[in-house]
Short mmCIF file of C-alpha atoms in Angstrom, two decimals:
data_model
loop_
_atom_site.label_atom_id
_atom_site.label_comp_id
_atom_site.label_asym_id
_atom_site.label_seq_id
_atom_site.Cartn_x
_atom_site.Cartn_y
_atom_site.Cartn_z
CA MET A 17 25.12 5.83 15.18
CA SER A 18 22.15 3.70 13.96
CA ALA A 19 21.29 3.87 10.38
CA LEU A 20 17.50 2.86 11.23
CA PHE A 21 17.25 5.93 13.13
CA GLU A 22 18.85 8.35 10.78
CA PRO A 23 16.55 10.77 9.19
CA ILE A 24 15.78 10.31 5.34
CA THR A 25 14.63 13.40 3.03
CA LEU A 26 12.42 12.68 0.13
CA ARG A 27 11.78 15.98 -1.79
CA ALA A 28 11.50 18.59 0.69
CA LEU A 29 9.80 16.06 3.25
CA THR A 30 12.22 14.94 5.95
CA VAL A 31 11.20 11.81 8.01
CA PRO A 32 12.59 11.41 11.38
CA ASN A 33 13.65 7.47 11.07
CA ARG A 34 13.55 4.70 8.43
CA LEU A 35 11.19 2.30 10.81
CA TRP A 36 7.66 2.78 9.02
CA MET A 37 4.50 1.42 9.64
CA ALA A 38 3.03 -0.56 6.62
CA PRO A 39 -0.59 -0.42 5.50
CA MET A 40 -2.85 -2.98 7.28
CA CYS A 41 -6.86 -3.15 6.75
CA GLN A 42 -8.62 -3.02 9.99
CA TYR A 43 -12.15 -3.73 8.56
CA SER A 44 -13.67 -1.29 11.10
CA ALA A 45 -15.26 1.52 9.42
CA ALA A 46 -19.06 1.87 8.88
CA PRO A 47 -20.55 0.14 5.92
CA ASP A 48 -23.24 2.70 5.43
CA GLY A 49 -25.01 5.72 6.65
CA PRO A 50 -23.46 9.26 6.81
CA ALA A 51 -20.02 7.81 8.43
CA GLU A 52 -19.75 5.30 5.59
CA GLY A 53 -16.03 4.68 4.98
CA ALA A 54 -14.73 7.48 7.40
CA PRO A 55 -12.06 6.50 10.05
CA GLY A 56 -13.49 6.48 13.54
CA ASP A 57 -12.08 5.93 17.19
CA TRP A 58 -10.40 2.44 16.43
CA HIS A 59 -8.50 3.88 13.48
CA PHE A 60 -7.40 6.70 15.67
CA GLN A 61 -6.09 4.77 18.29
CA HIS A 62 -4.60 2.24 16.16
CA LEU A 63 -2.61 4.86 14.08
CA ALA A 64 -2.13 7.46 17.22
CA ALA A 65 -0.36 4.61 19.35
CA ARG A 66 2.15 3.71 16.83
CA ALA A 67 2.87 7.34 16.51
CA ALA A 68 3.48 7.65 20.06
CA GLY A 69 5.46 4.87 19.97
CA GLY A 70 8.12 6.47 17.76
CA THR A 71 7.14 5.26 14.38
CA GLY A 72 8.75 7.70 11.67
CA LEU A 73 6.03 7.33 8.96
CA ILE A 74 2.84 5.77 9.21
CA LEU A 75 0.87 4.62 6.09
CA THR A 76 -2.97 4.05 6.58
CA GLU A 77 -4.59 0.94 5.54
CA ALA A 78 -5.74 0.83 1.73
CA THR A 79 -8.20 3.74 1.43
CA ALA A 80 -10.65 3.34 -1.46
CA VAL A 81 -11.15 5.96 -4.12
CA SER A 82 -14.55 4.90 -4.75
CA PRO A 83 -17.35 2.60 -2.69
CA GLU A 84 -16.91 -0.04 -5.32
CA GLY A 85 -13.10 0.19 -4.97
CA ARG A 86 -13.09 -1.19 -1.33
CA ILE A 87 -12.03 -4.70 -0.46
CA SER A 88 -15.04 -4.94 2.05
CA PRO A 89 -17.66 -2.87 2.93
CA TYR A 90 -15.90 -2.10 6.17
CA ASP A 91 -12.85 -0.45 4.42
CA LEU A 92 -11.76 3.31 4.62
CA GLY A 93 -12.62 5.42 1.91
CA LEU A 94 -11.90 9.04 0.89
CA TRP A 95 -14.40 10.09 -1.79
CA ASN A 96 -16.23 12.71 0.31
CA ASP A 97 -16.14 15.58 2.65
CA THR A 98 -17.30 13.46 5.78
CA GLN A 99 -14.31 11.07 5.35
CA THR A 100 -12.04 14.06 4.66
CA GLU A 101 -12.79 15.72 7.73
CA ALA A 102 -12.50 12.62 9.85
CA PHE A 103 -8.87 12.21 8.87
CA ARG A 104 -7.80 15.48 9.71
CA ARG A 105 -8.10 14.33 13.44
CA ILE A 106 -5.59 11.72 12.87
CA THR A 107 -3.06 13.53 10.74
CA GLY A 108 -2.96 16.27 12.98
CA PHE A 109 -2.07 14.09 16.14
CA LEU A 110 0.64 12.05 14.09
CA LYS A 111 1.97 15.33 13.10
CA ASP A 112 2.09 16.39 16.63
CA GLN A 113 3.98 13.26 17.69
CA GLY A 114 6.70 14.03 15.10
CA THR A 115 5.39 11.16 12.72
CA THR A 116 4.93 11.73 9.05
CA PRO A 117 1.41 10.85 8.16
CA GLY A 118 1.01 9.11 4.90
CA ILE A 119 -2.09 7.39 2.99
CA GLN A 120 -2.19 4.50 0.84
CA ILE A 121 -4.91 5.27 -2.04
CA ALA A 122 -6.29 2.22 -3.59
CA HIS A 123 -8.94 0.13 -5.78
CA ALA A 124 -9.68 -3.32 -5.11
CA GLY A 125 -10.55 -4.48 -8.55
CA ARG A 126 -11.69 -8.21 -8.79
CA LYS A 127 -10.71 -8.64 -5.13
CA ALA A 128 -13.56 -6.43 -3.67
CA SER A 129 -16.87 -7.09 -2.17
CA THR A 130 -15.43 -9.58 0.47
CA GLU A 131 -16.50 -10.14 4.27
CA ARG A 132 -13.80 -9.02 7.18
CA THR A 133 -10.87 -11.28 7.50
CA TRP A 134 -12.29 -12.73 11.01
CA VAL A 135 -15.88 -13.65 9.24
CA ASP A 136 -15.86 -16.46 7.03
CA ARG A 137 -12.02 -16.16 6.51
CA GLY A 138 -12.85 -13.11 3.99
CA ALA A 139 -15.35 -14.82 1.94
CA PRO A 140 -16.63 -12.95 -0.90
CA ILE A 141 -19.94 -11.20 -0.71
CA LEU A 142 -21.74 -11.88 -4.05
CA PRO A 143 -23.80 -9.16 -5.78
CA GLY A 144 -27.30 -9.07 -4.41
CA GLN A 145 -26.24 -10.24 -1.04
CA ARG A 146 -26.29 -7.62 1.68
CA TYR A 147 -23.61 -4.96 1.39
CA GLY A 148 -22.24 -6.98 -1.86
CA TRP A 149 -21.72 -5.36 -5.35
CA GLU A 150 -20.23 -6.54 -8.54
CA PRO A 151 -16.63 -6.26 -8.68
CA VAL A 152 -14.72 -4.89 -11.80
CA GLY A 153 -11.26 -5.71 -13.31
CA PRO A 154 -9.20 -5.53 -16.54
CA SER A 155 -10.85 -9.01 -17.50
CA PRO A 156 -13.64 -11.12 -16.59
CA VAL A 157 -11.25 -13.41 -14.48
CA PRO A 158 -12.66 -14.30 -11.02
CA PHE A 159 -9.84 -14.29 -8.08
CA GLY A 160 -10.85 -17.88 -6.68
CA GLU A 161 -13.40 -20.13 -5.91
CA GLY A 162 -16.81 -18.67 -4.88
CA PHE A 163 -15.62 -15.35 -6.35
CA ALA A 164 -17.86 -13.38 -8.90
CA ALA A 165 -16.33 -12.87 -12.13
CA PRO A 166 -15.47 -9.03 -12.29
CA ALA A 167 -16.98 -6.83 -14.99
CA GLU A 168 -14.42 -6.09 -17.76
CA LEU A 169 -13.86 -2.42 -17.58
CA THR A 170 -14.52 -0.36 -20.53
CA VAL A 171 -11.86 2.61 -21.48
CA ALA A 172 -14.40 5.24 -20.37
CA GLN A 173 -14.66 3.55 -16.82
CA ILE A 174 -10.68 2.99 -16.68
CA GLN A 175 -10.51 6.87 -17.33
CA GLU A 176 -13.06 7.25 -14.68
CA ILE A 177 -11.16 5.52 -12.26
CA VAL A 178 -8.14 7.47 -12.89
CA ALA A 179 -9.86 10.48 -12.17
CA GLN A 180 -11.16 9.04 -8.98
CA PHE A 181 -7.73 8.50 -7.92
CA ARG A 182 -6.74 12.21 -8.55
CA ALA A 183 -10.04 13.17 -6.84
CA THR A 184 -8.93 11.26 -3.80
CA ALA A 185 -5.06 12.26 -3.89
CA ARG A 186 -6.29 16.06 -3.82
CA ARG A 187 -8.52 15.03 -0.80
CA ALA A 188 -5.71 13.46 0.84
CA LEU A 189 -3.95 16.68 0.59
CA ALA A 190 -6.72 18.58 2.16
CA ALA A 191 -7.01 15.82 4.91
CA GLY A 192 -3.08 16.67 6.11
CA PHE A 193 -1.47 13.82 4.58
CA GLU A 194 2.20 14.33 3.68
CA VAL A 195 2.89 11.20 1.70
CA ALA A 196 0.66 9.60 -0.95
CA GLU A 197 1.16 5.93 -1.85
CA ILE A 198 -0.49 4.30 -4.68
CA HIS A 199 -1.48 0.78 -4.10
CA GLY A 200 -0.44 -1.34 -7.04
CA ALA A 201 0.33 -4.62 -5.29
CA HIS A 202 -1.25 -7.64 -3.75
CA GLY A 203 -3.42 -8.40 -6.71
CA TYR A 204 -5.70 -5.28 -6.50
CA LEU A 205 -6.69 -3.51 -9.71
CA ILE A 206 -3.52 -1.78 -10.82
CA ASN A 207 -1.70 -4.97 -10.18
CA GLN A 208 -4.46 -6.90 -12.10
CA PHE A 209 -3.79 -4.59 -15.07
CA LEU A 210 0.07 -5.04 -15.01
CA SER A 211 0.10 -8.76 -14.86
CA PRO A 212 -0.50 -10.93 -17.74
CA PHE A 213 -1.96 -13.64 -15.54
CA THR A 214 -5.03 -11.33 -14.92
CA ASN A 215 -4.90 -9.03 -17.93
CA ARG A 216 -6.28 -10.79 -20.86
CA ARG A 217 -7.18 -7.66 -22.72
CA THR A 218 -6.43 -6.90 -26.43
CA ASP A 219 -7.13 -3.07 -26.33
CA GLU A 220 -4.59 -0.48 -25.40
CA TYR A 221 -4.63 -1.49 -21.94
CA GLY A 222 -3.62 -4.98 -22.51
CA GLY A 223 -0.98 -7.49 -24.19
CA SER A 224 2.27 -5.84 -24.23
CA TYR A 225 4.22 -4.84 -21.48
CA GLU A 226 3.72 -1.34 -22.35
CA ASN A 227 -0.25 -1.52 -22.60
CA ARG A 228 -0.30 -3.14 -19.40
CA THR A 229 1.35 -0.59 -17.51
CA ARG A 230 -0.60 2.11 -18.96
CA PHE A 231 -3.04 2.50 -16.43
CA ALA A 232 -0.67 2.40 -13.65
CA LEU A 233 1.29 5.01 -15.23
CA GLU A 234 -1.84 7.07 -16.10
CA VAL A 235 -2.82 6.80 -12.40
CA VAL A 236 0.64 7.89 -11.06
CA ASP A 237 0.67 10.89 -13.62
CA ALA A 238 -2.98 12.01 -12.13
CA VAL A 239 -1.90 11.75 -8.49
CA ARG A 240 1.72 13.57 -9.29
CA GLU A 241 -0.45 16.29 -11.05
CA VAL A 242 -2.46 17.34 -7.96
CA TRP A 243 0.27 16.44 -5.28
CA PRO A 244 2.69 19.07 -4.23
CA ASP A 245 5.94 19.26 -5.83
CA GLU A 246 7.77 19.38 -2.64
CA LEU A 247 6.09 16.22 -1.10
CA PRO A 248 6.84 12.59 -2.12
CA VAL A 249 4.56 9.89 -3.95
CA PHE A 250 5.24 6.32 -3.15
CA PHE A 251 4.05 3.13 -5.24
CA ARG A 252 3.59 -0.06 -3.55
CA ILE A 253 4.32 -3.10 -6.07
CA SER A 254 4.24 -6.79 -6.08
CA ALA A 255 7.38 -7.34 -7.25
CA THR A 256 6.47 -10.82 -8.59
CA ASP A 257 3.51 -12.90 -8.96
CA TRP A 258 5.53 -15.88 -7.81
CA LEU A 259 4.57 -17.98 -10.89
CA THR A 260 7.77 -17.61 -13.09
CA GLU A 261 9.86 -18.64 -9.86
CA ASP A 262 8.09 -22.02 -9.70
CA GLU A 263 9.65 -24.14 -12.88
CA SER A 264 6.68 -26.41 -12.46
CA ASP A 265 4.02 -23.58 -13.06
CA ALA A 266 3.66 -22.67 -16.79
CA ARG A 267 1.34 -19.80 -16.16
CA GLU A 268 2.59 -16.31 -17.05
CA GLY A 269 2.76 -13.58 -14.35
CA TRP A 270 4.57 -10.36 -13.55
CA THR A 271 8.17 -10.82 -12.99
CA ALA A 272 10.86 -9.40 -11.08
CA ASP A 273 12.56 -8.40 -14.33
CA ASP A 274 9.37 -6.52 -15.17
CA THR A 275 9.63 -4.65 -11.77
CA VAL A 276 12.95 -3.37 -12.22
CA ARG A 277 12.12 -1.99 -15.70
CA PHE A 278 8.89 -0.37 -14.39
CA ALA A 279 10.73 0.94 -11.31
CA ARG A 280 12.90 3.07 -14.08
CA GLU A 281 9.71 4.12 -15.74
CA LEU A 282 8.19 5.11 -12.19
CA ARG A 283 11.01 7.26 -11.21
CA GLU A 284 10.80 9.10 -14.74
CA HIS A 285 6.85 9.64 -13.76
CA GLY A 286 7.51 11.17 -10.26
CA ILE A 287 7.41 8.32 -7.98
CA ASP A 288 10.08 8.81 -5.06
CA LEU A 289 10.24 5.32 -3.34
CA LEU A 290 9.15 1.88 -4.42
CA ASP A 291 7.53 0.06 -1.46
CA THR A 292 8.29 -3.31 -2.67
CA SER A 293 6.15 -6.35 -1.43
CA THR A 294 5.34 -9.66 -3.41
CA GLY A 295 2.51 -11.84 -4.17
CA GLY A 296 -1.47 -11.54 -3.90
CA ASN A 297 -2.58 -11.87 -7.59
CA ALA A 298 -2.55 -15.47 -7.97
CA PRO A 299 -4.10 -17.22 -5.02
CA ASP A 300 -2.64 -20.70 -5.36
CA ALA A 301 1.08 -19.26 -6.27
CA LYS A 302 3.91 -21.11 -4.10
CA ILE A 303 5.49 -18.52 -2.14
CA SER A 304 8.81 -19.17 -0.45
CA THR A 305 8.82 -17.18 2.77
CA GLY A 306 11.16 -16.64 5.85
CA PRO A 307 12.57 -13.71 7.87
CA GLY A 308 13.01 -10.72 5.07
CA TYR A 309 12.13 -12.85 2.28
CA GLN A 310 10.97 -9.87 0.19
CA VAL A 311 13.93 -7.85 1.00
CA PRO A 312 16.02 -9.24 -2.01
CA PHE A 313 13.59 -7.76 -4.31
CA ALA A 314 13.76 -4.34 -2.82
CA GLU A 315 17.65 -4.57 -2.92
CA ARG A 316 17.46 -5.37 -6.51
CA VAL A 317 15.19 -2.52 -7.52
CA LYS A 318 17.29 -0.01 -5.63
CA LYS A 319 20.64 -1.16 -7.34
CA GLU A 320 19.23 -1.50 -11.01
CA SER A 321 16.81 1.35 -11.05
CA GLY A 322 18.21 4.13 -8.55
CA LEU A 323 14.70 4.38 -7.07
CA ALA A 324 14.57 4.70 -3.27
CA VAL A 325 12.87 1.64 -1.90
CA GLY A 326 11.12 0.55 0.97
CA ALA A 327 11.33 -3.31 2.40
CA VAL A 328 8.75 -5.35 3.80
CA GLY A 329 8.09 -8.97 5.14
CA LEU A 330 8.67 -10.86 8.21
CA ILE A 331 11.09 -7.96 9.60
CA THR A 332 10.62 -8.62 13.11
CA GLU A 333 13.77 -7.55 15.14
CA ALA A 334 15.44 -4.43 15.58
CA ARG A 335 18.95 -5.74 14.46
CA GLN A 336 17.49 -7.39 11.30
CA ALA A 337 16.05 -4.00 10.38
CA GLU A 338 19.26 -2.01 11.16
CA LYS A 339 21.20 -4.37 8.91
CA ILE A 340 18.81 -3.95 6.21
CA ILE A 341 19.35 -0.11 6.10
CA ALA A 342 23.19 -0.22 7.07
CA ASP A 343 23.97 -2.89 4.16
CA GLY A 344 22.14 -0.50 1.61
CA GLN A 345 19.42 -3.05 0.77
CA ALA A 346 16.66 -0.50 1.38
CA ASP A 347 16.12 3.04 2.32
CA ALA A 348 13.43 2.17 5.17
CA VAL A 349 11.59 -0.80 6.51
CA LEU A 350 8.01 -1.11 6.73
CA LEU A 351 6.55 -3.19 9.56
CA GLY A 352 3.17 -4.66 9.83
CA ARG A 353 2.23 -7.58 12.11
CA GLU A 354 5.23 -6.77 14.32
CA LEU A 355 3.87 -3.42 14.88
CA LEU A 356 0.54 -4.90 15.90
CA ARG A 357 2.14 -6.93 18.48
CA SER A 358 4.28 -3.93 19.58
CA PRO A 359 2.99 -0.49 18.94
CA SER A 360 6.10 0.93 20.47
CA PHE A 361 8.51 -1.26 18.68
CA ALA A 362 10.56 1.88 17.59
CA GLN A 363 11.17 2.81 21.11
CA HIS A 364 12.43 -0.70 22.08
CA ALA A 365 14.44 -0.71 18.88
CA ALA A 366 16.22 2.54 19.70
CA ARG A 367 17.36 1.47 22.99
CA GLU A 368 18.43 -1.84 21.89
CA LEU A 369 20.49 -0.07 18.96
CA GLY A 370 21.81 2.57 21.30
CA ALA A 371 19.89 5.21 19.48
CA ARG A 372 16.86 7.77 20.13
CA ALA A 373 13.33 7.68 18.94
CA ALA A 374 10.95 10.42 19.25
CA VAL A 375 9.13 9.68 22.73
CA PRO A 376 6.03 11.76 23.94
CA GLN A 377 6.98 13.86 26.96
CA GLN A 378 4.43 11.82 28.92
CA TYR A 379 6.63 8.61 28.45
CA HIS A 380 9.97 10.23 29.14
CA ARG A 381 10.40 8.40 32.40
CA ALA A 382 10.39 5.16 30.65
CA VAL A 383 13.18 5.99 28.31
#
């Protein structure tokens, strides 16, 4: 039997296998007009193809809780009824294929208001330029050269964003999603609050570890408040900023030790799985990459916190993914670029491992 194709149950939800699709921005939503931020035909085919290919759980790209929370004006959002209705077509199809539909809800913070990645390499769109707006963050620290300094959020504005996460989670449920993932990674707003590299505040949301994690836990509590007890909530984290791993870098950042400590607290607040990535907050950090380079972070969280984990990062082969699950390093693997290259990766992996993946009746002759 293949460990990768064993079902996994989180709360009352059973996912048919442990090969999942990681959120990947498509930058293909309308930037304005009545369909602003709503998924369209591109998003449908993109997600539907991976479901037909046997992927057990699919997470949408980062879906913003507000217009100013988008990474780019072309991102998905879930703050109105039009968007909610458009998502129902997608979640319905995914369920029909036996795939669990999940949504990643997010706020970009200081990394907001940028171009699509294939236009000027995702250059910032400055306030006053077409489709540009002023980004916000815990502190007025710009992401990098050419980026606008974000406006420092007031406590009242922080509470408004917490409420936006709650409202988006409620809409996600109405749209048919069965998993909600809170995006706390890759240098976006929640990650910015967690890390001392970007959080320079001196009030109750900055300074100490307890203060820097306050916003994230408030978001978790807000989402868990409206998400059914029988359905799971995930949290995506950057397990390290990759600053303290470099002895030549004296800057203070979020660390793997912080992640283990925080994972225990997330579990107490109702998080069911930690989607464990790294980096994205310090643009010039030195990152040591290679096949499965982030898996050890997931493995450590699983062993030291008891929280279920997902592993990501340069997982490209079936036997590599199988070994991660069989060895107990993670409870699921999330594929990104490999699923862009091969939408039916799950079916190919099942054949290689002597297992079975869900295959549409129309494709049975290919099994």
